[in-house]
PDB file of C-alpha atoms in Angstrom:
ATOM      1  CA  MET U  10       0.000   0.000   0.000  1.00  0.00           C
ATOM      2  CA  ILE U  11       1.392   3.397  -1.029  1.00  0.00           C
ATOM      3  CA  LYS U  12       1.333   5.980   1.750  1.00  0.00           C
ATOM      4  CA  PRO U  13      -0.012   9.474   0.985  1.00  0.00           C
ATOM      5  CA  LEU U  14       2.796  11.766  -0.169  1.00  0.00           C
ATOM      6  CA  GLY U  15       2.509  14.004   2.897  1.00  0.00           C
ATOM      7  CA  LYS U  16       3.032  11.022   5.164  1.00  0.00           C
ATOM      8  CA  GLU U  17       6.091   9.925   3.165  1.00  0.00           C
ATOM      9  CA  PHE U  18       7.716  13.345   3.463  1.00  0.00           C
ATOM     10  CA  ARG U  19       7.063  13.563   7.206  1.00  0.00           C
ATOM     11  CA  LEU U  20       8.320  10.041   7.881  1.00  0.00           C
ATOM     12  CA  LYS U  21      11.608  10.976   6.184  1.00  0.00           C
ATOM     13  CA  ARG U  22      12.009  13.742   8.756  1.00  0.00           C
ATOM     14  CA  LEU U  23      11.050  11.513  11.679  1.00  0.00           C
ATOM     15  CA  ILE U  24      13.354   8.628  10.717  1.00  0.00           C
ATOM     16  CA  ARG U  25      16.797   9.525   9.380  1.00  0.00           C
ATOM     17  CA  CYS U  26      17.047   7.929   5.943  1.00  0.00           C
ATOM     18  CA  GLU U  27      20.805   7.449   5.972  1.00  0.00           C
ATOM     19  CA  THR U  28      20.746   5.399   9.185  1.00  0.00           C
ATOM     20  CA  ASN U  29      17.082   4.311   9.406  1.00  0.00           C
ATOM     21  CA  SER U  30      17.066   5.551  12.997  1.00  0.00           C
ATOM     22  CA  SER U  31      15.354   7.994  15.307  1.00  0.00           C
ATOM     23  CA  VAL U  32      16.211   9.422  18.718  1.00  0.00           C
ATOM     24  CA  ILE U  33      12.993  10.808  20.183  1.00  0.00           C
ATOM     25  CA  CYS U  34      12.857  12.864  23.364  1.00  0.00           C
ATOM     26  CA  ALA U  35       9.508  12.809  25.149  1.00  0.00           C
ATOM     27  CA  LEU U  36       8.865  16.163  26.830  1.00  0.00           C
ATOM     28  CA  ASP U  37       5.128  15.563  27.289  1.00  0.00           C
ATOM     29  CA  HIS U  38       5.102  14.457  30.925  1.00  0.00           C
ATOM     30  CA  GLY U  39       3.194  17.535  32.031  1.00  0.00           C
ATOM     31  CA  MET U  40       0.152  15.796  30.512  1.00  0.00           C
ATOM     32  CA  THR U  41       0.839  12.334  31.867  1.00  0.00           C
ATOM     33  CA  SER U  42       2.625  12.546  35.208  1.00  0.00           C
ATOM     34  CA  PRO U  43       0.641  12.608  38.467  1.00  0.00           C
ATOM     35  CA  LYS U  44       3.100  15.252  39.696  1.00  0.00           C
ATOM     36  CA  PHE U  45       5.270  17.918  38.118  1.00  0.00           C
ATOM     37  CA  LEU U  46       8.805  16.804  37.206  1.00  0.00           C
ATOM     38  CA  SER U  47      11.547  19.349  37.867  1.00  0.00           C
ATOM     39  CA  GLY U  48      13.523  18.579  34.703  1.00  0.00           C
ATOM     40  CA  LEU U  49      10.745  20.205  32.681  1.00  0.00           C
ATOM     41  CA  ARG U  50      11.175  23.677  34.175  1.00  0.00           C
ATOM     42  CA  ASP U  51      13.333  25.052  31.345  1.00  0.00           C
ATOM     43  CA  MET U  52      11.959  23.533  28.174  1.00  0.00           C
ATOM     44  CA  LYS U  53      14.045  25.708  25.860  1.00  0.00           C
ATOM     45  CA  ALA U  54      17.217  24.438  27.524  1.00  0.00           C
ATOM     46  CA  ARG U  55      16.049  20.836  27.232  1.00  0.00           C
ATOM     47  CA  VAL U  56      15.312  21.256  23.520  1.00  0.00           C
ATOM     48  CA  ASN U  57      18.732  22.727  22.859  1.00  0.00           C
ATOM     49  CA  GLU U  58      20.579  20.082  24.895  1.00  0.00           C
ATOM     50  CA  VAL U  59      18.810  17.202  23.183  1.00  0.00           C
ATOM     51  CA  GLN U  60      19.377  18.595  19.695  1.00  0.00           C
ATOM     52  CA  ARG U  61      23.084  19.109  20.360  1.00  0.00           C
ATOM     53  CA  GLY U  62      23.236  15.528  21.560  1.00  0.00           C
ATOM     54  CA  GLY U  63      21.732  14.169  18.345  1.00  0.00           C
ATOM     55  CA  GLY U  64      18.044  13.895  19.166  1.00  0.00           C
ATOM     56  CA  ASN U  65      15.915  14.489  16.086  1.00  0.00           C
ATOM     57  CA  VAL U  66      12.294  14.295  17.302  1.00  0.00           C
ATOM     58  CA  PHE U  67      10.409  15.808  20.253  1.00  0.00           C
ATOM     59  CA  MET U  68       7.115  14.536  21.620  1.00  0.00           C
ATOM     60  CA  MET U  69       5.418  17.604  23.012  1.00  0.00           C
ATOM     61  CA  GLY U  70       2.049  19.245  23.540  1.00  0.00           C
ATOM     62  CA  LYS U  71       1.009  22.203  21.423  1.00  0.00           C
ATOM     63  CA  GLY U  72       1.433  24.724  24.253  1.00  0.00           C
ATOM     64  CA  PHE U  73       5.151  24.161  24.715  1.00  0.00           C
ATOM     65  CA  ALA U  74       5.679  23.639  20.993  1.00  0.00           C
ATOM     66  CA  ARG U  75       4.631  27.273  20.626  1.00  0.00           C
ATOM     67  CA  ILE U  76       7.039  28.316  23.396  1.00  0.00           C
ATOM     68  CA  THR U  77      10.039  26.377  22.063  1.00  0.00           C
ATOM     69  CA  VAL U  78       9.568  26.665  18.285  1.00  0.00           C
ATOM     70  CA  GLY U  79      12.340  29.249  18.094  1.00  0.00           C
ATOM     71  CA  GLU U  80      14.819  26.704  19.421  1.00  0.00           C
ATOM     72  CA  PHE U  81      14.025  24.009  16.856  1.00  0.00           C
ATOM     73  CA  MET U  82      16.655  23.317  14.209  1.00  0.00           C
ATOM     74  CA  ARG U  83      15.591  22.974  10.595  1.00  0.00           C
ATOM     75  CA  ASP U  84      15.774  19.174  10.569  1.00  0.00           C
ATOM     76  CA  THR U  85      14.177  18.602  13.995  1.00  0.00           C
ATOM     77  CA  SER U  86      10.673  17.126  14.052  1.00  0.00           C
ATOM     78  CA  TRP U  87       7.767  17.735  16.388  1.00  0.00           C
ATOM     79  CA  ALA U  88       5.313  14.947  17.238  1.00  0.00           C
ATOM     80  CA  MET U  89       2.157  16.418  18.794  1.00  0.00           C
ATOM     81  CA  LEU U  90       0.275  14.686  21.598  1.00  0.00           C
ATOM     82  CA  LEU U  91      -3.403  13.975  20.962  1.00  0.00           C
ATOM     83  CA  SER U  92      -4.004  12.388  24.364  1.00  0.00           C
ATOM     84  CA  ALA U  93      -3.432  12.985  28.058  1.00  0.00           C
ATOM     85  CA  SER U  94      -3.666  10.694  31.058  1.00  0.00           C
ATOM     86  CA  ALA U  95      -6.297  11.320  33.696  1.00  0.00           C
ATOM     87  CA  ALA U  96      -3.643  10.712  36.348  1.00  0.00           C
ATOM     88  CA  GLY U  97      -5.774  12.128  39.161  1.00  0.00           C
ATOM     89  CA  CYS U  98      -8.784  10.000  38.309  1.00  0.00           C
ATOM     90  CA  PRO U  99      -9.596   7.221  40.811  1.00  0.00           C
ATOM     91  CA  LYS U 100     -10.226   4.801  37.941  1.00  0.00           C
ATOM     92  CA  PRO U 101      -7.019   3.433  36.349  1.00  0.00           C
ATOM     93  CA  ASN U 102      -5.929   3.440  32.702  1.00  0.00           C
ATOM     94  CA  ILE U 103      -8.070   6.397  31.633  1.00  0.00           C
ATOM     95  CA  VAL U 104      -6.741   8.332  28.620  1.00  0.00           C
ATOM     96  CA  VAL U 105      -8.580  11.332  27.179  1.00  0.00           C
ATOM     97  CA  GLN U 106      -8.431  12.958  23.763  1.00  0.00           C
ATOM     98  CA  ILE U 107      -7.128  16.542  23.836  1.00  0.00           C
ATOM     99  CA  ALA U 108      -6.521  17.448  20.178  1.00  0.00           C
ATOM    100  CA  GLU U 109      -7.324  16.490  16.589  1.00  0.00           C
ATOM    101  CA  VAL U 110      -5.186  15.264  13.697  1.00  0.00           C
ATOM    102  CA  GLU U 111      -6.306  18.209  11.565  1.00  0.00           C
ATOM    103  CA  GLU U 112      -5.179  20.600  14.297  1.00  0.00           C
ATOM    104  CA  ALA U 113      -1.731  18.998  14.379  1.00  0.00           C
ATOM    105  CA  LEU U 114      -1.490  19.312  10.601  1.00  0.00           C
ATOM    106  CA  ARG U 115      -2.422  22.992  10.774  1.00  0.00           C
ATOM    107  CA  LEU U 116       0.119  23.663  13.532  1.00  0.00           C
ATOM    108  CA  GLY U 117       2.965  22.105  11.542  1.00  0.00           C
ATOM    109  CA  ALA U 118       3.539  18.819  13.380  1.00  0.00           C
ATOM    110  CA  ASP U 119       5.372  15.992  11.627  1.00  0.00           C
ATOM    111  CA  ALA U 120       3.418  13.314  13.527  1.00  0.00           C
ATOM    112  CA  VAL U 121       0.708  12.771  16.105  1.00  0.00           C
ATOM    113  CA  VAL U 122       1.049  10.641  19.219  1.00  0.00           C
ATOM    114  CA  VAL U 123      -1.550   8.698  21.192  1.00  0.00           C
ATOM    115  CA  TYR U 124      -0.890   6.879  24.452  1.00  0.00           C
ATOM    116  CA  VAL U 125      -2.776   3.588  24.202  1.00  0.00           C
ATOM    117  CA  ALA U 126      -3.799   2.171  27.588  1.00  0.00           C
ATOM    118  CA  LEU U 127      -5.799  -1.038  27.473  1.00  0.00           C
ATOM    119  CA  THR U 128      -7.650  -3.157  30.089  1.00  0.00           C
ATOM    120  CA  GLY U 129      -9.314  -0.140  31.718  1.00  0.00           C
ATOM    121  CA  GLU U 130     -13.048   0.532  31.895  1.00  0.00           C
ATOM    122  CA  ASN U 131     -12.815   2.681  28.792  1.00  0.00           C
ATOM    123  CA  GLU U 132     -10.980   0.135  26.590  1.00  0.00           C
ATOM    124  CA  PRO U 133     -13.748   0.144  23.933  1.00  0.00           C
ATOM    125  CA  GLN U 134     -13.562   3.946  23.717  1.00  0.00           C
ATOM    126  CA  MET U 135      -9.757   3.773  23.639  1.00  0.00           C
ATOM    127  CA  ILE U 136      -9.792   1.378  20.704  1.00  0.00           C
ATOM    128  CA  ARG U 137     -12.365   3.509  18.877  1.00  0.00           C
ATOM    129  CA  PHE U 138     -10.228   6.630  19.410  1.00  0.00           C
ATOM    130  CA  VAL U 139      -7.096   4.906  18.064  1.00  0.00           C
ATOM    131  CA  GLY U 140      -9.041   3.723  15.029  1.00  0.00           C
ATOM    132  CA  GLU U 141     -10.319   7.241  14.347  1.00  0.00           C
ATOM    133  CA  VAL U 142      -6.811   8.683  14.597  1.00  0.00           C
ATOM    134  CA  GLY U 143      -5.505   6.035  12.197  1.00  0.00           C
ATOM    135  CA  ARG U 144      -8.235   6.854   9.697  1.00  0.00           C
ATOM    136  CA  GLU U 145      -7.663  10.624   9.895  1.00  0.00           C
ATOM    137  CA  CYS U 146      -3.889  10.226   9.612  1.00  0.00           C
ATOM    138  CA  GLU U 147      -4.277   8.168   6.443  1.00  0.00           C
ATOM    139  CA  LYS U 148      -6.651  10.725   4.960  1.00  0.00           C
ATOM    140  CA  LEU U 149      -4.504  13.761   5.846  1.00  0.00           C
ATOM    141  CA  GLY U 150      -1.049  12.280   5.286  1.00  0.00           C
ATOM    142  CA  MET U 151       0.036  12.510   8.920  1.00  0.00           C
ATOM    143  CA  PRO U 152       2.298   9.861  10.514  1.00  0.00           C
ATOM    144  CA  PHE U 153       0.766   8.211  13.570  1.00  0.00           C
ATOM    145  CA  ILE U 154       2.961   7.207  16.522  1.00  0.00           C
ATOM    146  CA  ALA U 155       1.161   4.876  18.916  1.00  0.00           C
ATOM    147  CA  GLU U 156       2.517   4.445  22.432  1.00  0.00           C
ATOM    148  CA  ALA U 157       1.586   0.797  22.963  1.00  0.00           C
ATOM    149  CA  GLU U 158       2.811   0.733  26.538  1.00  0.00           C
ATOM    150  CA  TYR U 159       1.765  -0.609  29.901  1.00  0.00           C
ATOM    151  CA  PRO U 160      -1.226   1.367  31.261  1.00  0.00           C
ATOM    152  CA  SER U 161       0.900   3.139  33.884  1.00  0.00           C
ATOM    153  CA  ALA U 162       4.086   4.903  32.851  1.00  0.00           C
ATOM    154  CA  TYR U 163       5.097   5.638  36.439  1.00  0.00           C
ATOM    155  CA  ALA U 164       5.492   2.216  38.017  1.00  0.00           C
ATOM    156  CA  THR U 165       8.710   0.257  37.612  1.00  0.00           C
ATOM    157  CA  LEU U 166       9.061  -2.060  34.658  1.00  0.00           C
ATOM    158  CA  GLU U 167       9.290  -5.073  36.959  1.00  0.00           C
ATOM    159  CA  GLU U 168       6.026  -4.148  38.693  1.00  0.00           C
ATOM    160  CA  LEU U 169       4.273  -3.658  35.376  1.00  0.00           C
ATOM    161  CA  LYS U 170       5.618  -6.901  33.909  1.00  0.00           C
ATOM    162  CA  GLN U 171       4.304  -8.814  36.901  1.00  0.00           C
ATOM    163  CA  GLU U 172       0.881  -7.186  36.717  1.00  0.00           C
ATOM    164  CA  TYR U 173       0.281  -7.204  32.953  1.00  0.00           C
ATOM    165  CA  GLY U 174       2.841  -9.556  31.409  1.00  0.00           C
ATOM    166  CA  PHE U 175       4.462  -9.747  27.999  1.00  0.00           C
ATOM    167  CA  ASP U 176       1.228 -10.614  26.210  1.00  0.00           C
ATOM    168  CA  TYR U 177      -0.141  -7.171  27.071  1.00  0.00           C
ATOM    169  CA  LEU U 178       2.662  -5.462  25.116  1.00  0.00           C
ATOM    170  CA  LEU U 179       2.361  -7.886  22.213  1.00  0.00           C
ATOM    171  CA  ARG U 180      -1.396  -7.422  21.953  1.00  0.00           C
ATOM    172  CA  ASN U 181      -1.225  -3.642  22.333  1.00  0.00           C
ATOM    173  CA  SER U 182       1.519  -3.243  19.716  1.00  0.00           C
ATOM    174  CA  ARG U 183      -0.258  -5.439  17.173  1.00  0.00           C
ATOM    175  CA  LEU U 184      -3.600  -3.740  17.800  1.00  0.00           C
ATOM    176  CA  CYS U 185      -2.079  -0.313  17.146  1.00  0.00           C
ATOM    177  CA  VAL U 186      -0.647  -1.439  13.810  1.00  0.00           C
ATOM    178  CA  GLU U 187      -3.975  -2.993  12.835  1.00  0.00           C
ATOM    179  CA  LEU U 188      -5.592   0.402  13.491  1.00  0.00           C
ATOM    180  CA  GLY U 189      -3.130   2.369  11.375  1.00  0.00           C
ATOM    181  CA  ALA U 190      -0.052   3.243  13.447  1.00  0.00           C
ATOM    182  CA  ASP U 191       3.043   4.012  11.354  1.00  0.00           C
ATOM    183  CA  ILE U 192       5.484   3.866  14.279  1.00  0.00           C
ATOM    184  CA  VAL U 193       4.955   1.971  17.522  1.00  0.00           C
ATOM    185  CA  LYS U 194       6.605   2.799  20.827  1.00  0.00           C
ATOM    186  CA  THR U 195       6.546   0.101  23.465  1.00  0.00           C
ATOM    187  CA  ASN U 196       8.192  -0.857  26.740  1.00  0.00           C
ATOM    188  CA  TRP U 197      11.238  -3.083  26.947  1.00  0.00           C
ATOM    189  CA  PRO U 198       9.690  -6.505  27.694  1.00  0.00           C
ATOM    190  CA  GLY U 199      12.664  -7.760  29.666  1.00  0.00           C
ATOM    191  CA  ASP U 200      14.953  -9.382  27.130  1.00  0.00           C
ATOM    192  CA  GLN U 201      16.028  -9.279  23.514  1.00  0.00           C
ATOM    193  CA  GLU U 202      14.165 -12.392  22.403  1.00  0.00           C
ATOM    194  CA  LEU U 203      10.809 -11.072  23.628  1.00  0.00           C
ATOM    195  CA  PHE U 204      11.373  -7.704  21.972  1.00  0.00           C
ATOM    196  CA  ALA U 205      12.204  -9.494  18.714  1.00  0.00           C
ATOM    197  CA  GLN U 206       8.781 -11.167  18.907  1.00  0.00           C
ATOM    198  CA  ILE U 207       7.097  -7.754  19.098  1.00  0.00           C
ATOM    199  CA  VAL U 208       9.116  -6.484  16.125  1.00  0.00           C
ATOM    200  CA  GLU U 209       8.099  -9.530  14.106  1.00  0.00           C
ATOM    201  CA  ALA U 210       4.421  -9.167  15.035  1.00  0.00           C
ATOM    202  CA  THR U 211       4.188  -5.484  14.130  1.00  0.00           C
ATOM    203  CA  ALA U 212       6.252  -5.078  10.924  1.00  0.00           C
ATOM    204  CA  VAL U 213       6.391  -1.272  11.332  1.00  0.00           C
ATOM    205  CA  PRO U 214       9.221   0.870  12.765  1.00  0.00           C
ATOM    206  CA  MET U 215       9.522   0.183  16.506  1.00  0.00           C
ATOM    207  CA  VAL U 216      11.018   2.441  19.184  1.00  0.00           C
ATOM    208  CA  VAL U 217      11.736   1.546  22.793  1.00  0.00           C
ATOM    209  CA  ALA U 218      10.372   3.620  25.667  1.00  0.00           C
ATOM    210  CA  GLY U 219      12.844   4.806  28.282  1.00  0.00           C
ATOM    211  CA  GLY U 220      10.377   4.383  31.136  1.00  0.00           C
ATOM    212  CA  THR U 221      11.179   5.128  34.754  1.00  0.00           C
ATOM    213  CA  LEU U 222      14.646   6.252  35.824  1.00  0.00           C
ATOM    214  CA  ILE U 223      17.253   3.525  35.371  1.00  0.00           C
ATOM    215  CA  SER U 224      21.054   3.490  35.250  1.00  0.00           C
ATOM    216  CA  ASP U 225      22.845   4.835  32.195  1.00  0.00           C
ATOM    217  CA  GLU U 226      24.359   1.409  31.598  1.00  0.00           C
ATOM    218  CA  GLU U 227      21.010  -0.364  31.683  1.00  0.00           C
ATOM    219  CA  LEU U 228      19.409   2.191  29.365  1.00  0.00           C
ATOM    220  CA  LEU U 229      22.179   2.032  26.759  1.00  0.00           C
ATOM    221  CA  THR U 230      22.420  -1.756  26.907  1.00  0.00           C
ATOM    222  CA  ARG U 231      18.670  -2.065  26.433  1.00  0.00           C
ATOM    223  CA  MET U 232      18.809   0.177  23.371  1.00  0.00           C
ATOM    224  CA  GLU U 233      21.744  -1.694  21.860  1.00  0.00           C
ATOM    225  CA  GLN U 234      19.911  -5.002  22.260  1.00  0.00           C
ATOM    226  CA  ALA U 235      16.733  -3.572  20.747  1.00  0.00           C
ATOM    227  CA  MET U 236      18.574  -2.214  17.722  1.00  0.00           C
ATOM    228  CA  GLU U 237      20.186  -5.595  17.120  1.00  0.00           C
ATOM    229  CA  VAL U 238      16.760  -7.206  16.637  1.00  0.00           C
ATOM    230  CA  GLY U 239      15.085  -4.572  14.517  1.00  0.00           C
ATOM    231  CA  ALA U 240      14.229  -1.428  16.500  1.00  0.00           C
ATOM    232  CA  ILE U 241      14.811   1.871  14.721  1.00  0.00           C
ATOM    233  CA  GLY U 242      15.362   3.913  17.873  1.00  0.00           C
ATOM    234  CA  CYS U 243      14.155   5.093  21.237  1.00  0.00           C
ATOM    235  CA  SER U 244      11.691   7.458  22.836  1.00  0.00           C
ATOM    236  CA  VAL U 245      13.179   8.598  26.124  1.00  0.00           C
ATOM    237  CA  GLY U 246      11.853  11.245  28.505  1.00  0.00           C
ATOM    238  CA  ARG U 247      12.725  11.124  32.189  1.00  0.00           C
ATOM    239  CA  ASN U 248      16.060   9.425  31.669  1.00  0.00           C
ATOM    240  CA  ILE U 249      17.066  12.440  29.547  1.00  0.00           C
ATOM    241  CA  PHE U 250      15.441  15.471  31.131  1.00  0.00           C
ATOM    242  CA  GLN U 251      15.985  14.295  34.725  1.00  0.00           C
ATOM    243  CA  HIS U 252      19.626  13.391  34.002  1.00  0.00           C
ATOM    244  CA  GLU U 253      22.478  15.470  35.445  1.00  0.00           C
ATOM    245  CA  ASN U 254      23.637  16.122  31.874  1.00  0.00           C
ATOM    246  CA  PRO U 255      20.815  15.765  29.313  1.00  0.00           C
ATOM    247  CA  PHE U 256      23.150  16.619  26.438  1.00  0.00           C
ATOM    248  CA  ALA U 257      25.654  13.903  27.327  1.00  0.00           C
ATOM    249  CA  LEU U 258      23.001  11.240  27.855  1.00  0.00           C
ATOM    250  CA  THR U 259      21.330  12.105  24.527  1.00  0.00           C
ATOM    251  CA  ARG U 260      24.689  11.937  22.791  1.00  0.00           C
ATOM    252  CA  ALA U 261      25.276   8.489  24.269  1.00  0.00           C
ATOM    253  CA  LEU U 262      21.882   7.322  22.996  1.00  0.00           C
ATOM    254  CA  SER U 263      22.666   8.814  19.582  1.00  0.00           C
ATOM    255  CA  ARG U 264      25.979   6.959  19.493  1.00  0.00           C
ATOM    256  CA  VAL U 265      24.139   3.668  19.989  1.00  0.00           C
ATOM    257  CA  ILE U 266      21.155   4.405  17.751  1.00  0.00           C
ATOM    258  CA  HIS U 267      22.322   6.718  14.964  1.00  0.00           C
ATOM    259  CA  GLU U 268      25.953   5.573  14.829  1.00  0.00           C
ATOM    260  CA  ARG U 269      25.568   1.941  15.977  1.00  0.00           C
ATOM    261  CA  TRP U 270      28.182   2.160  18.690  1.00  0.00           C
ATOM    262  CA  GLY U 271      28.216  -0.551  21.296  1.00  0.00           C
ATOM    263  CA  ALA U 272      26.650   0.374  24.621  1.00  0.00           C
ATOM    264  CA  LYS U 273      29.974  -0.141  26.398  1.00  0.00           C
ATOM    265  CA  ASP U 274      31.793   2.413  24.239  1.00  0.00           C
ATOM    266  CA  ALA U 275      28.949   4.937  24.489  1.00  0.00           C
ATOM    267  CA  LEU U 276      28.912   4.504  28.271  1.00  0.00           C
ATOM    268  CA  GLU U 277      32.656   5.099  28.522  1.00  0.00           C
ATOM    269  CA  GLU U 278      32.347   8.350  26.589  1.00  0.00           C
ATOM    270  CA  LEU U 279      29.372   9.404  28.721  1.00  0.00           C
ATOM    271  CA  ARG U 280      31.224   8.741  31.962  1.00  0.00           C
ATOM    272  CA  ALA U 281      34.257  10.664  30.736  1.00  0.00           C
ATOM    273  CA  THR U 282      32.040  13.641  29.901  1.00  0.00           C
ATOM    274  CA  LEU U 283      30.372  13.534  33.322  1.00  0.00           C
ATOM    275  CA  HIS U 284      33.757  13.251  35.041  1.00  0.00           C
ATOM    276  CA  GLN U 285      34.961  16.389  33.219  1.00  0.00           C
ATOM    277  CA  GLY U 286      32.028  18.220  34.760  1.00  0.00           C
TER     278      GLY U 286
END
């Protein structure tokens, strides 16, 4: 199936053609986190640090896209959030629509993003919303990034794996592709073999979520393993903007993803940079 021309052009900006890779920084946690995260205080600084480090896409709401547009480089892409989490709601897994695909197109976004939380009371509405976004994106030539993740982004990966299991990620990822997603972001399922199964089941570009704060070594190793079995990149938020040196951490991720360095070499360079202060 031939994608609409607008979608083809935007996908070329989202995924670097020469390396078939993408380093995405998620700066959308003001719409998902149950509390404010201090690393998001200076969004202009975060945008500049990530770009210097090699990041090429930002996930961001329209409000801060307007505030930071002056900092964006010519080849940097913006993926606009269409959903927010009802983090203060007593019922779990509730995601609400906050924007339209047409609005994102008008504002100049290169993609739209929807967080897809299943198993909650509103799962039928969630699936219907994802289907509508897929249909509108196909009609308007807008790439659709689906975040096929565990329902909570703020518990540890081990807790979420125990509660929901690998099959949740596999089902969610496949469902999103069936409904029109062009790129799927999902959690690291625990090992390389399981992630390879998700890649095989989806057959679209896959990126790995950074998730809760983990060590630099674990993050880089996870990304190296994912790239080896077919991922095209990462989508990392807290592990970048809460890091002591967001530029250095982004550069380390870019070494692994854009340049195909080993995690060990990228970690050595990162540690040397941090040691220099």
